[in-house]
PDB file of C-alpha atoms in Angstrom:
ATOM      1  CA  MET A 168     -73.989 -22.193 -19.624  1.00 61.00           C
ATOM      2  CA  THR A 169     -71.675 -24.624 -18.200  1.00 67.00           C
ATOM      3  CA  ALA A 170     -69.653 -24.789 -21.252  1.00 76.00           C
ATOM      4  CA  ASN A 171     -69.103 -21.201 -21.193  1.00 86.00           C
ATOM      5  CA  LEU A 172     -68.481 -21.334 -17.622  1.00 86.00           C
ATOM      6  CA  ALA A 173     -65.572 -23.953 -17.950  1.00 86.00           C
ATOM      7  CA  GLU A 174     -64.111 -22.138 -21.019  1.00 90.00           C
ATOM      8  CA  GLU A 175     -64.156 -19.005 -19.260  1.00 90.00           C
ATOM      9  CA  ILE A 176     -62.268 -20.641 -15.885  1.00 91.00           C
ATOM     10  CA  ARG A 177     -59.717 -22.249 -18.672  1.00 92.00           C
ATOM     11  CA  ALA A 178     -59.242 -18.971 -20.309  1.00 93.00           C
ATOM     12  CA  ARG A 179     -58.578 -17.159 -16.863  1.00 94.00           C
ATOM     13  CA  GLU A 180     -56.447 -19.988 -15.567  1.00 95.00           C
ATOM     14  CA  ALA A 181     -54.255 -19.484 -18.658  1.00 94.00           C
ATOM     15  CA  GLU A 182     -54.133 -15.857 -18.300  1.00 95.00           C
ATOM     16  CA  ALA A 183     -53.272 -16.475 -14.426  1.00 96.00           C
ATOM     17  CA  LYS A 184     -50.429 -18.917 -15.930  1.00 96.00           C
ATOM     18  CA  GLU A 185     -49.094 -16.426 -18.112  1.00 96.00           C
ATOM     19  CA  ILE A 186     -49.213 -13.486 -15.395  1.00 97.00           C
ATOM     20  CA  ILE A 187     -47.451 -15.853 -13.142  1.00 97.00           C
ATOM     21  CA  SER A 188     -44.850 -16.801 -15.842  1.00 96.00           C
ATOM     22  CA  ASN A 189     -44.342 -13.105 -16.639  1.00 97.00           C
ATOM     23  CA  ALA A 190     -43.940 -12.337 -13.059  1.00 97.00           C
ATOM     24  CA  ARG A 191     -41.426 -15.097 -12.526  1.00 97.00           C
ATOM     25  CA  ALA A 192     -39.261 -13.788 -15.321  1.00 97.00           C
ATOM     26  CA  GLU A 193     -39.446 -10.358 -14.310  1.00 97.00           C
ATOM     27  CA  ALA A 194     -38.712 -11.206 -10.824  1.00 97.00           C
ATOM     28  CA  ALA A 195     -35.457 -13.210 -12.313  1.00 97.00           C
ATOM     29  CA  LYS A 196     -34.343 -10.318 -14.416  1.00 97.00           C
ATOM     30  CA  MET A 197     -34.664  -7.735 -11.602  1.00 97.00           C
ATOM     31  CA  THR A 198     -32.628 -10.577  -9.291  1.00 97.00           C
ATOM     32  CA  ALA A 199     -30.039 -10.774 -11.997  1.00 97.00           C
ATOM     33  CA  VAL A 200     -29.880  -7.012 -12.355  1.00 97.00           C
ATOM     34  CA  ALA A 201     -29.408  -6.468  -8.489  1.00 97.00           C
ATOM     35  CA  ARG A 202     -26.925  -9.314  -8.311  1.00 97.00           C
ATOM     36  CA  THR A 203     -25.042  -7.513 -11.122  1.00 97.00           C
ATOM     37  CA  GLU A 204     -25.280  -4.206  -9.462  1.00 97.00           C
ATOM     38  CA  ALA A 205     -23.951  -5.799  -6.298  1.00 97.00           C
ATOM     39  CA  GLU A 206     -21.044  -7.317  -7.853  1.00 97.00           C
ATOM     40  CA  GLN A 207     -20.111  -4.156  -9.588  1.00 97.00           C
ATOM     41  CA  SER A 208     -20.419  -2.361  -6.543  1.00 97.00           C
ATOM     42  CA  VAL A 209     -18.245  -4.727  -4.583  1.00 97.00           C
ATOM     43  CA  LYS A 210     -15.753  -4.316  -7.338  1.00 97.00           C
ATOM     44  CA  ALA A 211     -15.714  -0.572  -7.319  1.00 97.00           C
ATOM     45  CA  THR A 212     -15.271  -0.645  -3.669  1.00 97.00           C
ATOM     46  CA  LYS A 213     -12.454  -2.812  -3.907  1.00 97.00           C
ATOM     47  CA  GLN A 214     -10.864  -0.920  -6.437  1.00 97.00           C
ATOM     48  CA  GLN A 215     -11.249   2.314  -4.437  1.00 97.00           C
ATOM     49  CA  CYS A 216      -9.893   0.868  -1.262  1.00 98.00           C
ATOM     50  CA  HIS A 217      -6.833  -0.793  -3.227  1.00 97.00           C
ATOM     51  CA  ARG A 218      -6.360   2.787  -5.005  1.00 97.00           C
ATOM     52  CA  GLU A 219      -6.580   4.571  -1.496  1.00 97.00           C
ATOM     53  CA  TRP A 220      -4.003   1.749   0.098  1.00 97.00           C
ATOM     54  CA  ARG A 221      -1.538   2.471  -2.663  1.00 97.00           C
ATOM     55  CA  GLU A 222      -1.658   6.347  -2.075  1.00 97.00           C
ATOM     56  CA  ARG A 223      -1.166   5.732   1.623  1.00 97.00           C
ATOM     57  CA  VAL A 224       1.968   3.697   1.083  1.00 97.00           C
ATOM     58  CA  ALA A 225       3.010   5.848  -1.471  1.00 97.00           C
ATOM     59  CA  ALA A 226       2.888   8.967   0.926  1.00 97.00           C
ATOM     60  CA  ALA A 227       4.470   7.029   3.782  1.00 97.00           C
ATOM     61  CA  GLU A 228       7.258   6.099   1.304  1.00 97.00           C
ATOM     62  CA  LYS A 229       7.781   9.595   0.281  1.00 97.00           C
ATOM     63  CA  GLU A 230       7.343  10.661   4.251  1.00 97.00           C
ATOM     64  CA  ALA A 231       9.992   7.940   5.078  1.00 97.00           C
ATOM     65  CA  GLU A 232      12.217   8.926   2.527  1.00 97.00           C
ATOM     66  CA  ALA A 233      12.505  12.542   3.627  1.00 96.00           C
ATOM     67  CA  LYS A 234      13.042  11.392   7.047  1.00 97.00           C
ATOM     68  CA  ALA A 235      15.884   9.175   5.830  1.00 97.00           C
ATOM     69  CA  LEU A 236      17.423  11.813   3.913  1.00 96.00           C
ATOM     70  CA  VAL A 237      17.277  14.461   7.040  1.00 96.00           C
ATOM     71  CA  LEU A 238      18.990  11.533   9.312  1.00 97.00           C
ATOM     72  CA  THR A 239      21.463  10.563   6.577  1.00 97.00           C
ATOM     73  CA  ASP A 240      22.402  14.038   6.135  1.00 96.00           C
ATOM     74  CA  LYS A 241      22.669  14.771  10.027  1.00 96.00           C
ATOM     75  CA  GLY A 242      24.815  11.632  10.308  1.00 96.00           C
ATOM     76  CA  LYS A 243      27.103  12.784   7.424  1.00 96.00           C
ATOM     77  CA  ALA A 244      27.617  16.095   9.487  1.00 95.00           C
ATOM     78  CA  ASP A 245      28.104  14.430  12.752  1.00 95.00           C
ATOM     79  CA  ALA A 246      30.639  11.999  11.093  1.00 94.00           C
ATOM     80  CA  LYS A 247      32.567  15.051   9.702  1.00 94.00           C
ATOM     81  CA  ALA A 248      32.634  16.950  12.831  1.00 91.00           C
ATOM     82  CA  PHE A 249      33.759  13.933  14.811  1.00 90.00           C
ATOM     83  CA  TYR A 250      36.421  13.109  12.115  1.00 89.00           C
ATOM     84  CA  GLU A 251      37.565  17.045  12.159  1.00 87.00           C
ATOM     85  CA  ASP A 252      37.884  16.987  16.160  1.00 85.00           C
ATOM     86  CA  ASN A 253      39.798  13.972  16.379  1.00 85.00           C
ATOM     87  CA  LYS A 254      41.936  14.632  13.369  1.00 83.00           C
ATOM     88  CA  LYS A 255      44.235  17.071  15.202  1.00 80.00           C
ATOM     89  CA  LYS A 256      44.202  14.596  18.168  1.00 82.00           C
ATOM     90  CA  ALA A 257      45.318  11.810  15.911  1.00 83.00           C
ATOM     91  CA  ALA A 258      48.117  13.963  14.433  1.00 81.00           C
ATOM     92  CA  ASN A 259      49.435  14.730  18.011  1.00 83.00           C
ATOM     93  CA  ILE A 260      49.116  11.285  19.358  1.00 86.00           C
ATOM     94  CA  ALA A 261      51.313  10.209  16.186  1.00 85.00           C
ATOM     95  CA  GLU A 262      53.830  12.765  16.828  1.00 86.00           C
ATOM     96  CA  TRP A 263      53.758  11.599  20.655  1.00 89.00           C
ATOM     97  CA  LEU A 264      54.304   8.057  19.648  1.00 88.00           C
ATOM     98  CA  ALA A 265      56.947   8.655  17.041  1.00 86.00           C
ATOM     99  CA  SER A 266      59.020  10.639  19.533  1.00 88.00           C
ATOM    100  CA  GLU A 267      58.747   8.208  22.088  1.00 87.00           C
ATOM    101  CA  VAL A 268      59.681   5.410  20.028  1.00 86.00           C
ATOM    102  CA  MET A 269      62.724   7.541  18.739  1.00 86.00           C
ATOM    103  CA  ALA A 270      63.777   8.303  22.386  1.00 84.00           C
ATOM    104  CA  ALA A 271      63.338   4.574  23.313  1.00 84.00           C
ATOM    105  CA  TYR A 272      64.707   2.830  20.314  1.00 83.00           C
ATOM    106  CA  GLY A 273      66.619   5.683  18.615  1.00 76.00           C
ATOM    107  CA  SER A 274      66.589   6.864  14.809  1.00 67.00           C
ATOM    108  CA  CYS A 275      67.139   4.088  12.237  1.00 62.00           C
ATOM    109  CA  ARG A 276      69.935   6.036  10.725  1.00 59.00           C
ATOM    110  CA  ASN A 277      72.030   5.418  13.551  1.00 52.00           C
ATOM    111  CA  VAL A 278      72.039   1.659  12.790  1.00 48.00           C
TER     112      VAL A 278
END
């Protein structure tokens, strides 16, 4: 009976060691799977954030381009209006200046 009992204990110990070994292996697999899933989740989140950032930058650039176009067109219109307003003044001033010079110094034809 003692021999049977010792053999039974050894058999149960071997079974327990195998169960523990299998549990450790399964835990290692589960840990590896969880780690891989976490890494994939982090990678996907980074990619999504980068994609959203690129989309926001593109939208901001498009909006800035539209505003710049409006401002440029307004500036061109203002410059043209300024030119048109002052073109007549410049012609009048040029005539006045020429007449003053002619009056003060005479015509070069008289030389």
